[in-house]
PDB file of C-alpha atoms in Angstrom:
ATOM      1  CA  UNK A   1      53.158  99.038  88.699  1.00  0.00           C
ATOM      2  CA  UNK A   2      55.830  96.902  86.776  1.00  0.00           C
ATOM      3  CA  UNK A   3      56.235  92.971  87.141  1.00  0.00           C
ATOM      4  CA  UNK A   4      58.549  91.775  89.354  1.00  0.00           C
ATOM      5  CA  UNK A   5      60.809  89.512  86.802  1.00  0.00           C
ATOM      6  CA  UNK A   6      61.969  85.886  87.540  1.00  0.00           C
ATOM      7  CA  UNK A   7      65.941  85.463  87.790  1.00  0.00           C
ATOM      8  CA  UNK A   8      66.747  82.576  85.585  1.00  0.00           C
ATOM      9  CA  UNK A   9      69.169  79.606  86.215  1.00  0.00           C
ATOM     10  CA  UNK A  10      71.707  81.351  84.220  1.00  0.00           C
ATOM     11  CA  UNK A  11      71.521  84.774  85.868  1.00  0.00           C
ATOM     12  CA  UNK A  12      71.808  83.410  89.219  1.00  0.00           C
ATOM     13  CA  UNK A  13      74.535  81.204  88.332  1.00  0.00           C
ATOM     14  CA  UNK A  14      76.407  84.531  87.057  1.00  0.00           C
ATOM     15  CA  UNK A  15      75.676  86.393  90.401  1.00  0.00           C
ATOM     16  CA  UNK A  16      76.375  83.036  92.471  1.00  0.00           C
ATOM     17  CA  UNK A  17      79.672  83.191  90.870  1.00  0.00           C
ATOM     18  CA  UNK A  18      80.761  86.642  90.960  1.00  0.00           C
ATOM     19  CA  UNK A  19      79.930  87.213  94.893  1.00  0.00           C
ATOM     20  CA  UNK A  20      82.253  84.104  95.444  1.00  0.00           C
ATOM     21  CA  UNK A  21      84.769  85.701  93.354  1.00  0.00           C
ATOM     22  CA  UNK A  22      84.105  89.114  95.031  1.00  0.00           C
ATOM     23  CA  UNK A  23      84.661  87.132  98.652  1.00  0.00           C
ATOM     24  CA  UNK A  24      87.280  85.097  98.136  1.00  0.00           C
ATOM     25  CA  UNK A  25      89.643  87.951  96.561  1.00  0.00           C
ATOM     26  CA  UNK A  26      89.658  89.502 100.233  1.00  0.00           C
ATOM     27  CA  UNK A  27      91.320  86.360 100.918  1.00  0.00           C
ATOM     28  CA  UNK A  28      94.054  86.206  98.410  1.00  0.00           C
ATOM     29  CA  UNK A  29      97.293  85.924  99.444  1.00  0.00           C
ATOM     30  CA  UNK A  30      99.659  88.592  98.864  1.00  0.00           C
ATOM     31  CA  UNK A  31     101.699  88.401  95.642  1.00  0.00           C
ATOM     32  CA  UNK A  32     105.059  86.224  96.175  1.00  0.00           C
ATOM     33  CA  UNK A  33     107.771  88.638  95.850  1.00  0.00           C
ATOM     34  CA  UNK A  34     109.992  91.268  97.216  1.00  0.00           C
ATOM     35  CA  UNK A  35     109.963  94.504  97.849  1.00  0.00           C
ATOM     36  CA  UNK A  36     112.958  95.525  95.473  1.00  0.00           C
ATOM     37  CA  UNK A  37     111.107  93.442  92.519  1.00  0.00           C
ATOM     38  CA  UNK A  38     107.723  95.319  93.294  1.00  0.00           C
ATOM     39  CA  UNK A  39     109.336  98.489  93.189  1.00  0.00           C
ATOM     40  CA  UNK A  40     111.175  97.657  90.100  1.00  0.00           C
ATOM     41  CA  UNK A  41     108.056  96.517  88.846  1.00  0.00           C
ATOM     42  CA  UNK A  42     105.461  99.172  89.831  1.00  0.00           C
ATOM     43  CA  UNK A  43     107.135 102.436  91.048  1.00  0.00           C
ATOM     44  CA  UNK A  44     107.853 105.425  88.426  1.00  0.00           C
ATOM     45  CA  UNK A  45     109.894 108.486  89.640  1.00  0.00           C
ATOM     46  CA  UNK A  46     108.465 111.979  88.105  1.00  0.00           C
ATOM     47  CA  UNK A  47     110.848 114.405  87.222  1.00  0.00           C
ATOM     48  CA  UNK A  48     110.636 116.080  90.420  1.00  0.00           C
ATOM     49  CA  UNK A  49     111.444 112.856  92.366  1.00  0.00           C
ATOM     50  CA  UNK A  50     114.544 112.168  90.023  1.00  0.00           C
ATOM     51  CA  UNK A  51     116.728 113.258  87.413  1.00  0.00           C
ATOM     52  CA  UNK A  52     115.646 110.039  85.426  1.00  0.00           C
ATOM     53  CA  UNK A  53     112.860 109.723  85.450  1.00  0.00           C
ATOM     54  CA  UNK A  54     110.267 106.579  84.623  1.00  0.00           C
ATOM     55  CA  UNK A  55     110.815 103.324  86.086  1.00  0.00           C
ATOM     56  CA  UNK A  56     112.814 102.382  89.113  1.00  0.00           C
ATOM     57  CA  UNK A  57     115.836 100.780  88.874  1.00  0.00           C
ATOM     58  CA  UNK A  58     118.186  99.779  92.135  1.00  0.00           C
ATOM     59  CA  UNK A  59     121.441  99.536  89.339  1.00  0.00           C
ATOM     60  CA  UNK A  60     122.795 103.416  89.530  1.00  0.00           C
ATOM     61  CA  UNK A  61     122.637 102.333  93.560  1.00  0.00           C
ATOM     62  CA  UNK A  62     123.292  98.345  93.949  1.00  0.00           C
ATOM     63  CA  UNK A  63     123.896  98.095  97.524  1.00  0.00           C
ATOM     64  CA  UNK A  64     120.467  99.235  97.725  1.00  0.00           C
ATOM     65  CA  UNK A  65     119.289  95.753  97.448  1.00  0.00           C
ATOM     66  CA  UNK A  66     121.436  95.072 100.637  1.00  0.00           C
ATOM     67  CA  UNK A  67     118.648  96.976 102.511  1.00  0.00           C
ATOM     68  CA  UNK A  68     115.849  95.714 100.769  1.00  0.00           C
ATOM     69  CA  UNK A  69     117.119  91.672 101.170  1.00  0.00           C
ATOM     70  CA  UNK A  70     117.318  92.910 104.961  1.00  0.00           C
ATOM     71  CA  UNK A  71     113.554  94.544 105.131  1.00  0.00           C
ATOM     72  CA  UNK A  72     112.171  91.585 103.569  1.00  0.00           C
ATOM     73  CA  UNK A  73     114.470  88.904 105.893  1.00  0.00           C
ATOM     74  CA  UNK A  74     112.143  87.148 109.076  1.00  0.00           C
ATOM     75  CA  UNK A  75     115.704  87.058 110.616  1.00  0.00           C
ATOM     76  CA  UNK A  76     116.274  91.280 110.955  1.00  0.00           C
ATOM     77  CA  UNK A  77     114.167  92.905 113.314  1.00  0.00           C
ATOM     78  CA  UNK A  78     116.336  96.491 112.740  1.00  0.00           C
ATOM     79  CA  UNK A  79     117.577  98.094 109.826  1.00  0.00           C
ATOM     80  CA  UNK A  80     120.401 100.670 110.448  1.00  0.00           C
ATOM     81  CA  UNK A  81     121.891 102.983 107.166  1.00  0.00           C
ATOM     82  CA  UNK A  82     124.659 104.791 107.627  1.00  0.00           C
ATOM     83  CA  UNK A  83     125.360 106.572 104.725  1.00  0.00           C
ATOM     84  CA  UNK A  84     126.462 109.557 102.643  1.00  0.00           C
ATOM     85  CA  UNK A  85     123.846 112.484 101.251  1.00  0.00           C
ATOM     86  CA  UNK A  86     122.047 111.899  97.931  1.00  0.00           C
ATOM     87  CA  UNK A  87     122.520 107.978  97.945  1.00  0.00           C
ATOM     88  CA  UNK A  88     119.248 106.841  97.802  1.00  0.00           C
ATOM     89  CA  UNK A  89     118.201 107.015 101.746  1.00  0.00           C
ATOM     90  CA  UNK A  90     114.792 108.752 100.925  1.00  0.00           C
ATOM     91  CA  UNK A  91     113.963 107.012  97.808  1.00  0.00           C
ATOM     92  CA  UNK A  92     114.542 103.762  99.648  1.00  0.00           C
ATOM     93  CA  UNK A  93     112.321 105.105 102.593  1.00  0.00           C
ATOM     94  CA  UNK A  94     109.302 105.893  99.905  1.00  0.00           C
ATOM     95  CA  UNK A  95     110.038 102.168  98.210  1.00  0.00           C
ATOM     96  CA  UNK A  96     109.751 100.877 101.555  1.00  0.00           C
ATOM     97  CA  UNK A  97     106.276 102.253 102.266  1.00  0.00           C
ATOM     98  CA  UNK A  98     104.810 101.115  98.921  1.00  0.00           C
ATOM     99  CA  UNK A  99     106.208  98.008  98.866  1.00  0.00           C
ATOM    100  CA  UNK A 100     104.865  97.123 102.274  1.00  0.00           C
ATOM    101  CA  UNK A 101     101.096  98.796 101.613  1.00  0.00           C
ATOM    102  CA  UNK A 102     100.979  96.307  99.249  1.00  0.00           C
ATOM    103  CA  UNK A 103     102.416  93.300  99.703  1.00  0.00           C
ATOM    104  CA  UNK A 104     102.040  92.761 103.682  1.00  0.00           C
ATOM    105  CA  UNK A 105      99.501  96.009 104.928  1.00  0.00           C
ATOM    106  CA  UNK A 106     100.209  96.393 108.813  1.00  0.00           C
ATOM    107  CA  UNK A 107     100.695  99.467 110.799  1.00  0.00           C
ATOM    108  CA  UNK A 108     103.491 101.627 110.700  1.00  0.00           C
ATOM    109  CA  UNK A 109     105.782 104.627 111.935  1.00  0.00           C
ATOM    110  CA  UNK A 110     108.002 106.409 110.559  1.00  0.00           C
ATOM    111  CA  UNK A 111     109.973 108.305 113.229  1.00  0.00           C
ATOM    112  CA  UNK A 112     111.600 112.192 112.159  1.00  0.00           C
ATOM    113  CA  UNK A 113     114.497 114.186 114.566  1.00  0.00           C
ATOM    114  CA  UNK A 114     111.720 117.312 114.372  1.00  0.00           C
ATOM    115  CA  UNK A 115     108.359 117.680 113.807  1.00  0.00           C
ATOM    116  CA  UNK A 116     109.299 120.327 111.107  1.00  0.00           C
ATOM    117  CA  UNK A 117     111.046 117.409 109.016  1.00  0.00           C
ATOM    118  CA  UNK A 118     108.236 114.993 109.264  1.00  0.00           C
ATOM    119  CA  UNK A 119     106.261 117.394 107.946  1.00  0.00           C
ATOM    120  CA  UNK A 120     108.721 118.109 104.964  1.00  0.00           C
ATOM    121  CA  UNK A 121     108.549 114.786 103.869  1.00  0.00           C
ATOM    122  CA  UNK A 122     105.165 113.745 104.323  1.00  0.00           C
ATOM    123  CA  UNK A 123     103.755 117.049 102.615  1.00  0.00           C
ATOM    124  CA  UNK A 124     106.459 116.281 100.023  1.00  0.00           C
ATOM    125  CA  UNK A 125     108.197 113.194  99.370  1.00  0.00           C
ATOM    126  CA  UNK A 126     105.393 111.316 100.803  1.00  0.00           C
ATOM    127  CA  UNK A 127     102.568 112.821  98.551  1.00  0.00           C
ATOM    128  CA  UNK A 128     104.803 111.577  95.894  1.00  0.00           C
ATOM    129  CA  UNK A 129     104.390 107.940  96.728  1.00  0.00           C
ATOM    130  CA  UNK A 130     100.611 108.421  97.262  1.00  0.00           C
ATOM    131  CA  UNK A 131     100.403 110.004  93.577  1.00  0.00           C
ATOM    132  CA  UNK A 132     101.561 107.051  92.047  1.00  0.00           C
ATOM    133  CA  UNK A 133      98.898 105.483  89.799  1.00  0.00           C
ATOM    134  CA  UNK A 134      99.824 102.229  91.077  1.00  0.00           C
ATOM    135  CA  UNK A 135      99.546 103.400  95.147  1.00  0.00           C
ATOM    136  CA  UNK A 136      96.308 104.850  94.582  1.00  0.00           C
ATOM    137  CA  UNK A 137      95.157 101.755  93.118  1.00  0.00           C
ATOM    138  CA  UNK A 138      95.828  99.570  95.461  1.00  0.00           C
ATOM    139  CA  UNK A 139      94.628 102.354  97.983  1.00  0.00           C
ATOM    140  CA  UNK A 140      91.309 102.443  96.349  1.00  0.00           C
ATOM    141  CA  UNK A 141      91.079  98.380  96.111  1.00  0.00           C
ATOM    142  CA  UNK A 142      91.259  98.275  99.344  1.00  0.00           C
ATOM    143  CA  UNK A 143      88.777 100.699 100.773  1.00  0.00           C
TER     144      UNK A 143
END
């Protein structure tokens, strides 16, 4: 039968001071920015998401930023597109969904004309956002 070994001053010091540091990260606040600057920052299309591929960029699409400055405005409840095919609609939708996992989590719903398209997307463009490196980090952090 071993020894039981006496924690010294130092080692309980270092575990003192890493459970504080493991408890108060679940209180950090979320990071102070917006939702087009963490996309711009974090997301990377694939090739099958984009014909250019690697990081995000909202300049081949400016008024794209119109709809993120609304998503992240206290003042707008509602956000309404109407627009053309192939502008951006559904990469804006996935941006949306990362950007709020990670900076402000809360529940959410995503509403589809058919059951058949919600299914489209989530087994599609959906698994896309999930794939990201930098989702399933922050998915993993937090369970």
């Amino acid at each position: 039968m071993k020894k039981k070994q006496k924690t010294t001053k130092n080692e309980l010091a270092t575990i003192r001071r890493d459970f504080a540091s493991t408890v108060l990260s679940a209180f950090k606040p979320t990071p102070s920015m917006s939702s087009l600057e963490f996309v711009e920052k974090y997301r990377r299309l694939s090739s099958a998401e984009s014909a250019t591929q690697g990081p995000y960029s909202s300049a081949p699409t400016p008024f794209v930023r119109a709809w993120h400055d609304a998503l992240d405005s206290s003042y707008v409840s509602q956000v309404t597109i109407v627009a053309p095919a192939q502008t951006g609609k559904t990469t804006f939708l996935q941006n949306v969904l990362m950007s709020q996992i990670a900076l402000h989590p809360q529940p959410m719903m995503f509403m589809f004309p058919t059951l058949e398209m919600a299914k489209i997307f989530s087994r599609g463009r959906l698994r896309a956002v999930f794939n990201n490196k930098v989702m399933r980090g922050l998915i993993n952090k937090k369970n």
